[in-house]
Coordinates of C-alpha atoms in Angstrom, one line a residue:
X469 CA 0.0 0.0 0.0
X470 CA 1.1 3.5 -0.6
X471 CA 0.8 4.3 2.9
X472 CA 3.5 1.5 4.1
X473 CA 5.9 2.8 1.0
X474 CA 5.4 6.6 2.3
X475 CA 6.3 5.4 6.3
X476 CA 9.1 3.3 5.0
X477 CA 10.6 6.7 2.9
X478 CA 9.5 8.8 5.9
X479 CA 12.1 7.0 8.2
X480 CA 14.8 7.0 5.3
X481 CA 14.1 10.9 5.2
X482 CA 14.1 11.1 9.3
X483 CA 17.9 9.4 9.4
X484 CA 19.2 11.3 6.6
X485 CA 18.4 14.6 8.0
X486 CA 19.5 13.6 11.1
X487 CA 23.0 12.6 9.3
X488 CA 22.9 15.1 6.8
X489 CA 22.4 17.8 10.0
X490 CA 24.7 16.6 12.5
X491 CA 27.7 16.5 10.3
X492 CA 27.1 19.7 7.7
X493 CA 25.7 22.0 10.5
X494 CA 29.2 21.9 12.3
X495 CA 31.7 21.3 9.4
X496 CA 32.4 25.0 9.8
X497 CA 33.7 24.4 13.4
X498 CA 35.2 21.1 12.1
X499 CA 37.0 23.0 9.3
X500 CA 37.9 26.0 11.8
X501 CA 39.6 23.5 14.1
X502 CA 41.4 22.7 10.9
X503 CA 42.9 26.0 10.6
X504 CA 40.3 27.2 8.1
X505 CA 39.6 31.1 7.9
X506 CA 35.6 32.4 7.0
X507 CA 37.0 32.6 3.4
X508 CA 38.3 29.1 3.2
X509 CA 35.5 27.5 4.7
X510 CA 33.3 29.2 2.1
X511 CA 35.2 27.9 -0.8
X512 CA 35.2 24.3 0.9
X513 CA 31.2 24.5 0.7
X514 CA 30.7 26.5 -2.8
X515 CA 33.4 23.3 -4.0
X516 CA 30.6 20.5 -2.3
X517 CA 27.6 22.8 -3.5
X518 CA 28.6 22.7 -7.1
X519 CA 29.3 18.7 -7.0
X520 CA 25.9 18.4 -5.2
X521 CA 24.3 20.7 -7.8
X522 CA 25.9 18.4 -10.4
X523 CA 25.1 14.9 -9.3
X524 CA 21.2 16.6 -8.2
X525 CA 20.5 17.3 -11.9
X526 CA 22.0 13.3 -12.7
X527 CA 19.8 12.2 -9.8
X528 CA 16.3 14.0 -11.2
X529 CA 17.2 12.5 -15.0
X530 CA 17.9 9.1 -13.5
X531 CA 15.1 8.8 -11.3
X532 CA 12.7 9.1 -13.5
X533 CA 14.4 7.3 -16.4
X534 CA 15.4 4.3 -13.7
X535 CA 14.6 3.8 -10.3
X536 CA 14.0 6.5 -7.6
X537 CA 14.9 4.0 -4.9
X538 CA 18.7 3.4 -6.7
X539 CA 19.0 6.8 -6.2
X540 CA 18.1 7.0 -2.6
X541 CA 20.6 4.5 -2.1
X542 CA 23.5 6.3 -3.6
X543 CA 22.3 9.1 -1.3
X544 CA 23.5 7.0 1.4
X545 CA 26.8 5.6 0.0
X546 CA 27.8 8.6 -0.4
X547 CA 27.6 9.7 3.4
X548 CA 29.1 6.4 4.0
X549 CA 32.5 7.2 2.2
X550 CA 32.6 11.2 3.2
X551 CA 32.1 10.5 6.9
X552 CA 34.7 7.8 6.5
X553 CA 37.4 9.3 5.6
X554 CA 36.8 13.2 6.7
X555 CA 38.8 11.9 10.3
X556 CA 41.7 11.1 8.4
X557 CA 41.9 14.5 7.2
X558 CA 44.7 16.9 8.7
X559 CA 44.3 20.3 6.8
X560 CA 41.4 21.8 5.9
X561 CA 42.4 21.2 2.4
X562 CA 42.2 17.5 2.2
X563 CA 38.3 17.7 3.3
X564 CA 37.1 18.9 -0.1
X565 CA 36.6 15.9 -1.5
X566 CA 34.9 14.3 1.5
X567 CA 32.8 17.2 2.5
X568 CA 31.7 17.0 -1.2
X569 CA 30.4 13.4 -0.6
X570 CA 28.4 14.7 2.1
X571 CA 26.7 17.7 0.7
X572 CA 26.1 15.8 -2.6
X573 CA 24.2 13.1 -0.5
X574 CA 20.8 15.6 -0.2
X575 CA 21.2 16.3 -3.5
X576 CA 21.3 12.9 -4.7
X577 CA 18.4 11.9 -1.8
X578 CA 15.6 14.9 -2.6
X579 CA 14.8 14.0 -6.7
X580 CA 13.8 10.6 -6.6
X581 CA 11.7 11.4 -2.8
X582 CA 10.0 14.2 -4.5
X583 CA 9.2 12.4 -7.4
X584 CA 8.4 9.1 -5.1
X585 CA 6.0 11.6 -2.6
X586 CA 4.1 13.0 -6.1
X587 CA 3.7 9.5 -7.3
X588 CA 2.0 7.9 -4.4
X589 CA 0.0 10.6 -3.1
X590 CA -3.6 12.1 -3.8
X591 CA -3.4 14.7 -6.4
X592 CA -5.8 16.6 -3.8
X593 CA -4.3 16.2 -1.0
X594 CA -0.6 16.3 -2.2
X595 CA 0.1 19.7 -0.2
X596 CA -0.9 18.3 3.2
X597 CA 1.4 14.6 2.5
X598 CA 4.4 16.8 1.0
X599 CA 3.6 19.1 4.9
X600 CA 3.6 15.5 7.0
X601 CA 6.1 13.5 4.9
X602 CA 8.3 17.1 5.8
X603 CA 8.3 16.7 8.9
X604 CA 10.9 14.5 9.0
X605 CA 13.5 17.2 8.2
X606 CA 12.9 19.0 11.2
X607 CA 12.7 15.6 13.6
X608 CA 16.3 14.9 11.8
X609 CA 17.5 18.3 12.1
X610 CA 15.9 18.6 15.8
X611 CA 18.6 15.7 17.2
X612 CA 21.1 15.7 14.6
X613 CA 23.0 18.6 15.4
X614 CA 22.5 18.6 19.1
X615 CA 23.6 14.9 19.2
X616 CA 26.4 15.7 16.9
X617 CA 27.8 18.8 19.3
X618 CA 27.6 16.6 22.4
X619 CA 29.6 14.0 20.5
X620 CA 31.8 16.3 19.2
X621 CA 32.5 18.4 22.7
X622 CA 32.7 14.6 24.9
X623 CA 34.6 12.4 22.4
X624 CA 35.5 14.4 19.7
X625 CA 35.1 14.5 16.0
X626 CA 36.1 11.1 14.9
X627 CA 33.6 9.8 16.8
X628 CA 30.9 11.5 15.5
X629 CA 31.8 10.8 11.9
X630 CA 32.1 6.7 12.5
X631 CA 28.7 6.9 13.9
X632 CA 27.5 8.4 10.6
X633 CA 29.3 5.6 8.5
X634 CA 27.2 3.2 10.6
X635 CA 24.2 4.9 10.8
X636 CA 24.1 5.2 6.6
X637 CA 25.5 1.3 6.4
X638 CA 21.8 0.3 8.2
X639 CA 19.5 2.4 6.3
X640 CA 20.5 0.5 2.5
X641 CA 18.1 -2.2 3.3
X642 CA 15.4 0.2 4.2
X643 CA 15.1 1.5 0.3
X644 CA 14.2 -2.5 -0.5
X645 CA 10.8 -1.9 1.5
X646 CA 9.6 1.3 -1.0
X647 CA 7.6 0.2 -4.0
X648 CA 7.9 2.7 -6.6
X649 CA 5.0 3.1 -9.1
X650 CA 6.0 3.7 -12.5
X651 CA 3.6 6.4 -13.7
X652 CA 1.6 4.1 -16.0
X653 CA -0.2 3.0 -12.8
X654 CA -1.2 6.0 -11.7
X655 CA -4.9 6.7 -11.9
X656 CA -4.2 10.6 -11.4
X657 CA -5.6 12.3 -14.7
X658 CA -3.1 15.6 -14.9
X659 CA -4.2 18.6 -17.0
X660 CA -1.5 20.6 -18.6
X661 CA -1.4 23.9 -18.4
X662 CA -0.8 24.1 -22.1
X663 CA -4.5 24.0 -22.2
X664 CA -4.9 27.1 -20.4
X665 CA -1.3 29.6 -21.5
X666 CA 1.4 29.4 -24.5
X667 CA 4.7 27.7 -24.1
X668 CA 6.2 30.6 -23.5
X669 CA 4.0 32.2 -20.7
X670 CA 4.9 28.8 -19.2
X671 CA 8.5 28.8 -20.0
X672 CA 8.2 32.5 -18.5
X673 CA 6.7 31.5 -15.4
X674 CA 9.3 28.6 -14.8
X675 CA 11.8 31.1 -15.3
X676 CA 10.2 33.2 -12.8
X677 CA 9.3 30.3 -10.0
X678 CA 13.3 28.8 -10.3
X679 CA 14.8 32.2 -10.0
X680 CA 13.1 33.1 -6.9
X681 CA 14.0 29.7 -5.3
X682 CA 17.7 30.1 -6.1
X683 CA 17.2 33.8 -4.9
X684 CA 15.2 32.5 -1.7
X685 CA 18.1 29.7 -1.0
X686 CA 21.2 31.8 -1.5
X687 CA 19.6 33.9 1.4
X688 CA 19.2 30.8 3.5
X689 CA 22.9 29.7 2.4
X690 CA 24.8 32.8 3.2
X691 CA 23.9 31.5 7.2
X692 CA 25.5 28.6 7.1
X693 CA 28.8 29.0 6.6
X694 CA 29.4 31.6 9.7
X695 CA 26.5 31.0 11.6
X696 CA 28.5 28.6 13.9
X697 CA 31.7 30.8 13.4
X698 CA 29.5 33.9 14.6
X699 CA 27.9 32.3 17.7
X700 CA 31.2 31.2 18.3
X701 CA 32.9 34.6 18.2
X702 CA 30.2 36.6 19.7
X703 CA 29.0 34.6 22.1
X704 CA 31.6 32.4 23.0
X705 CA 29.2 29.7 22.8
X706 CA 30.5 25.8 23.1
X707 CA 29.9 23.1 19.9
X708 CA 27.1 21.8 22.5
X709 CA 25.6 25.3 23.1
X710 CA 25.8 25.6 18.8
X711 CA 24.0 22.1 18.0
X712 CA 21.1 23.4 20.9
X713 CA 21.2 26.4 19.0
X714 CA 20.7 25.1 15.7
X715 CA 18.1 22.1 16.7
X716 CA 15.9 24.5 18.4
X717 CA 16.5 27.1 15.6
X718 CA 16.3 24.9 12.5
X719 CA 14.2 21.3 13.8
X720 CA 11.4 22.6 16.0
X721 CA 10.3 25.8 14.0
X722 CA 10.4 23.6 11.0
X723 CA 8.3 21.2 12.6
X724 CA 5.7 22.7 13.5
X725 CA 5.3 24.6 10.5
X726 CA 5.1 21.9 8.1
X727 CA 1.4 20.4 8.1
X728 CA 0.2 23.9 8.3
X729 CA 1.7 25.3 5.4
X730 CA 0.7 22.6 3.0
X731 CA -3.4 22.6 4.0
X732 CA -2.5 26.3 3.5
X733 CA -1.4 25.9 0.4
X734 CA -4.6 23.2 -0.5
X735 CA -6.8 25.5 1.1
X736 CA -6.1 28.5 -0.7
X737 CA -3.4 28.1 -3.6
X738 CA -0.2 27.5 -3.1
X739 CA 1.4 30.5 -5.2
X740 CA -0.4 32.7 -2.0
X741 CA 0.8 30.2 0.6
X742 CA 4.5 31.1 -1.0
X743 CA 4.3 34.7 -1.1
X744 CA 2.8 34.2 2.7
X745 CA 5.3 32.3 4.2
X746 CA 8.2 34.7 2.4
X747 CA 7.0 38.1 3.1
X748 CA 7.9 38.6 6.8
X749 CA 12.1 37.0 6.5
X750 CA 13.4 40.3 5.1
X751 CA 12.1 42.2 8.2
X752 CA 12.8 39.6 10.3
X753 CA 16.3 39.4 9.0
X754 CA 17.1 42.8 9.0
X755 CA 17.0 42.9 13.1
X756 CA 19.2 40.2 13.3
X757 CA 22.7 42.1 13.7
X758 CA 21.2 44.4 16.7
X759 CA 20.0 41.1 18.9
X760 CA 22.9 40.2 22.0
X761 CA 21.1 38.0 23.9
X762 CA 21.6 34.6 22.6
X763 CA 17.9 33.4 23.2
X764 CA 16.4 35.9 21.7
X765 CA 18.6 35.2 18.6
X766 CA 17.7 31.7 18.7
X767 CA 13.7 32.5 19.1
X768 CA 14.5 35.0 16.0
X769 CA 16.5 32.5 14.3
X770 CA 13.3 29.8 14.9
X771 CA 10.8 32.7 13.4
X772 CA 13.0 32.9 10.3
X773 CA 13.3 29.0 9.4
X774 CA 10.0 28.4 10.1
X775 CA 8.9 31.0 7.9
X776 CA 11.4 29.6 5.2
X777 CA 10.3 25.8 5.5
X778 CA 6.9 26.8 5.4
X779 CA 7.6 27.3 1.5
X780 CA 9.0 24.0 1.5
X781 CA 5.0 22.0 0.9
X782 CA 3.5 24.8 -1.2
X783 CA 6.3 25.3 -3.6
X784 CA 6.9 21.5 -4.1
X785 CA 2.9 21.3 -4.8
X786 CA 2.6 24.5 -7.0
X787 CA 5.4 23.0 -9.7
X788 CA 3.8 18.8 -9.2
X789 CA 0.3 20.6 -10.0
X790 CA 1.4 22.9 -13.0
X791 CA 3.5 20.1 -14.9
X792 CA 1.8 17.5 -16.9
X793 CA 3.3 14.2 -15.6
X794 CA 6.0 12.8 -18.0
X795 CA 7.5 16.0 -17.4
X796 CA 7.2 15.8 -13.7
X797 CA 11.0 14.8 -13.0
X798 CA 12.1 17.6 -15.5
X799 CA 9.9 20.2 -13.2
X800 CA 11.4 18.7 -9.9
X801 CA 14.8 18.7 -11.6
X802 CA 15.1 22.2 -11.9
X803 CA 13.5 23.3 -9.2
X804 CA 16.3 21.3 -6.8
X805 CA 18.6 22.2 -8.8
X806 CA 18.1 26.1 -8.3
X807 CA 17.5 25.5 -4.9
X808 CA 20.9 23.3 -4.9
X809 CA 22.5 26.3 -6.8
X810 CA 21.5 29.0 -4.3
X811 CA 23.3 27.4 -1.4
X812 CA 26.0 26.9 -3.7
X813 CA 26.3 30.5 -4.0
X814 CA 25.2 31.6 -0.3
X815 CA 28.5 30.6 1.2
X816 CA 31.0 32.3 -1.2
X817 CA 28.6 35.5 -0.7
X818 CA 29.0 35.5 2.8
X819 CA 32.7 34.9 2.9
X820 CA 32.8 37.4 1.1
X821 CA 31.0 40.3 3.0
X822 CA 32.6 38.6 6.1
X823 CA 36.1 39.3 5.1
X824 CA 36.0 42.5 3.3
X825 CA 33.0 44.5 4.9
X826 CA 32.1 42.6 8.6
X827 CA 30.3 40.3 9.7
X828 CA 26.6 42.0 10.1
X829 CA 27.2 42.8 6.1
X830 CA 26.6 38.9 6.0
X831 CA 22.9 39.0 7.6
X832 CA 22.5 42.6 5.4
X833 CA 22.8 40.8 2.2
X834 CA 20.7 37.6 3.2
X835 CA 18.3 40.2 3.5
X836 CA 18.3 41.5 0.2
X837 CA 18.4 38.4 -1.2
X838 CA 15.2 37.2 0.9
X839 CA 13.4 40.4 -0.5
X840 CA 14.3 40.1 -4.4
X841 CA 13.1 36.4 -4.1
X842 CA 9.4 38.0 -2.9
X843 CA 9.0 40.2 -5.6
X844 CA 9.6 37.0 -8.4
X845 CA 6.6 35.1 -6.9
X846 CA 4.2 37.5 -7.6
X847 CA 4.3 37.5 -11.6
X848 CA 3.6 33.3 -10.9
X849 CA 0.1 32.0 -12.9
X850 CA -2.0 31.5 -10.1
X851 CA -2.4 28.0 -9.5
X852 CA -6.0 27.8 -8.4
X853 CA -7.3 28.0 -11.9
X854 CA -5.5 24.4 -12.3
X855 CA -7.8 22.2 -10.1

């Protein structure tokens, strides 16, 4: 039954979030104990983004020309060998290739459960399963960083890594228990928008939709890189204080927000649950640079990702319900890809305003990155008419 093949992907996406989390959220700190500056940490993740970018756009093609589930097991292989070998690294340097691996394994992991989610869900209810079957970022990004910074702080990095490698090793047989439809058996009758706008009004609005996601994710990826550096530096906070930080800040705003924003996005169209859920990060952003108090931060940081994740369902459901379905994985393709692409960007932006302006530059430009990504949503063909 669908539902069985959704549970079984559900706990595949739980343990790869939790992996994907605990290891990328403190590679900054990993690479800083390295002897990495801002700037070189920055290059070490615009180097993994453009792999991951790479092998996301091979993952969409293949997953719809051969099996989603082979995909989702390379996702895993892949954290297998970059959590291997990154405690054998001793320079910064050496990590590239490793770090890489890891990035690269959500970009390999989100086509084919996209594509898996749109195949084996109800065409009207497809915003709501994408809001529950995304909940299991936040649960993985809830302990994944928090157990990660208590492992690292206690026993170190090594540690933390092997338990990776074995964590991934268990989860291959897991993909054997998804049945994939092929989407012959569907019963879902799609309507193109062709019937309703030119090819190019649609080509236009593609254009429009993927530029605002890479837009909306290089604002989300300019954090990453020094978030951990700045709590570090400002607050003097500990690698356990940071993963409590980030698991409160990333996992429970995102979870909460997830179910909501896709019967949002069912209830009243998911272009408006978009434009929503993105209006309030610029002004929320702006403040960030004036706030000392490291809880407040945190409840700020919490308002912003929720807001950000709550995009997550309706934008997945906006771009499923405006493609006809054998160019579904096409549609998905690109829009990961952007996505991909933006936090590719994100950290060589904020190395760079780090380095040559200051540090609050960093949270200046996220902000104006936030507020060009708004504006693009609102030319989107309202998706309501294509019920």
């Amino acid at each position: 039954m669908a539902s069985k093949d959704l549970i079984a992907l559900f706990l595949l996406n739980v343990i790869i979030a939790a992996c994907f989390n605990m290891s990328t959220s403190l590679i900054p700190l990993f690479l800083s104990d390295l002897q990495a500056s801002v700037p070189d940490i920055s290059f070490v993740l615009f180097i993994s983004g453009l792999v991951s970018t790479s092998l996301m756009i091979v993952s969409g093609l293949l997953s719809g020309a051969l099996s989603p589930k082979l995909m989702i097991t390379l996702s895993f292989v892949l954290i297998i060998l970059g959590s291997f070998f990154l405690p054998l690294c001793s320079s910064w340097y050496q990590t590239i290739p490793w770090v890489a691996l890891l990035i690269s394994s959500m970009g390999v992991f989100l086509p084919p459960r996209m594509l898996i989610i749109a195949q084996l869900s109800n065409p009207q209810k497809r915003g709501a399963t994408y809001g529950f079957m995304n909940i299991s970022w936040p649960l993985g990004g809830i302990f994944g960083p928090l157990l990660g910074g208590i492992i690292a702080d206690i026993f170190g990095w090594n540690l933390m890594f092997y338990l990776l490698t074995v964590t991934s090793l268990t989860c291959i047989p897991l993909t054997l228990l998804i049945r994939v439809r092929s989407p012959k058996e569907e019963n879902e009758e799609v309507a193109s928008p062709s019937a309703h706008h030119t090819n190019e009004v649609l080509l236009l609005n593609l254009l429009f939709y993927a530029l605002s996601h890479f837009l909306l994710s290089t604002g989300r990826g300019i954090l990453d890189p020094i978030l951990p550096i700045y709590l570090q530096e400002k607050f003097n906070a500990s690698k356990t204080e940071i993963g409590v930080f980030l698991s409160f800040g990333f996992g429970l705003s995102t979870l909460l927000i997830q179910i909501p924003s896709g019967l949002l996005g069912d209830k009243y169209g998911h272009k408006r649950a978009m434009i929503f859920f993105t209006s309030p990060i610029s002004l929320l952003m702006i403040i960030w640079p004036w706030i000392n108090d490291l809880f407040l931060l945190c409840l700020l940081f919490m308002c912003i990702n929720g807001l950000w994740s709550g995009t997550w369902s309706p934008s997945i459901t906006y771009i499923v319900k405006m493609t006809p379905l054998k160019k579904r994985n096409i549609a998905i393709t690109i829009r990961q890809t952007s996505i991909r692409f933006g936090f590719t960007v994100g950290p060589i932006i904020a190395g760079w305003l780090w380095e040559y302006f200051s540090p609050d530059f960093t949270f200046y430009g996220s902000t104006l990155f936030f507020g060009i990504s708004l504006i693009l949503l609102f030319p989107l063909i309202d998706d309501r008419k294509h019920t």
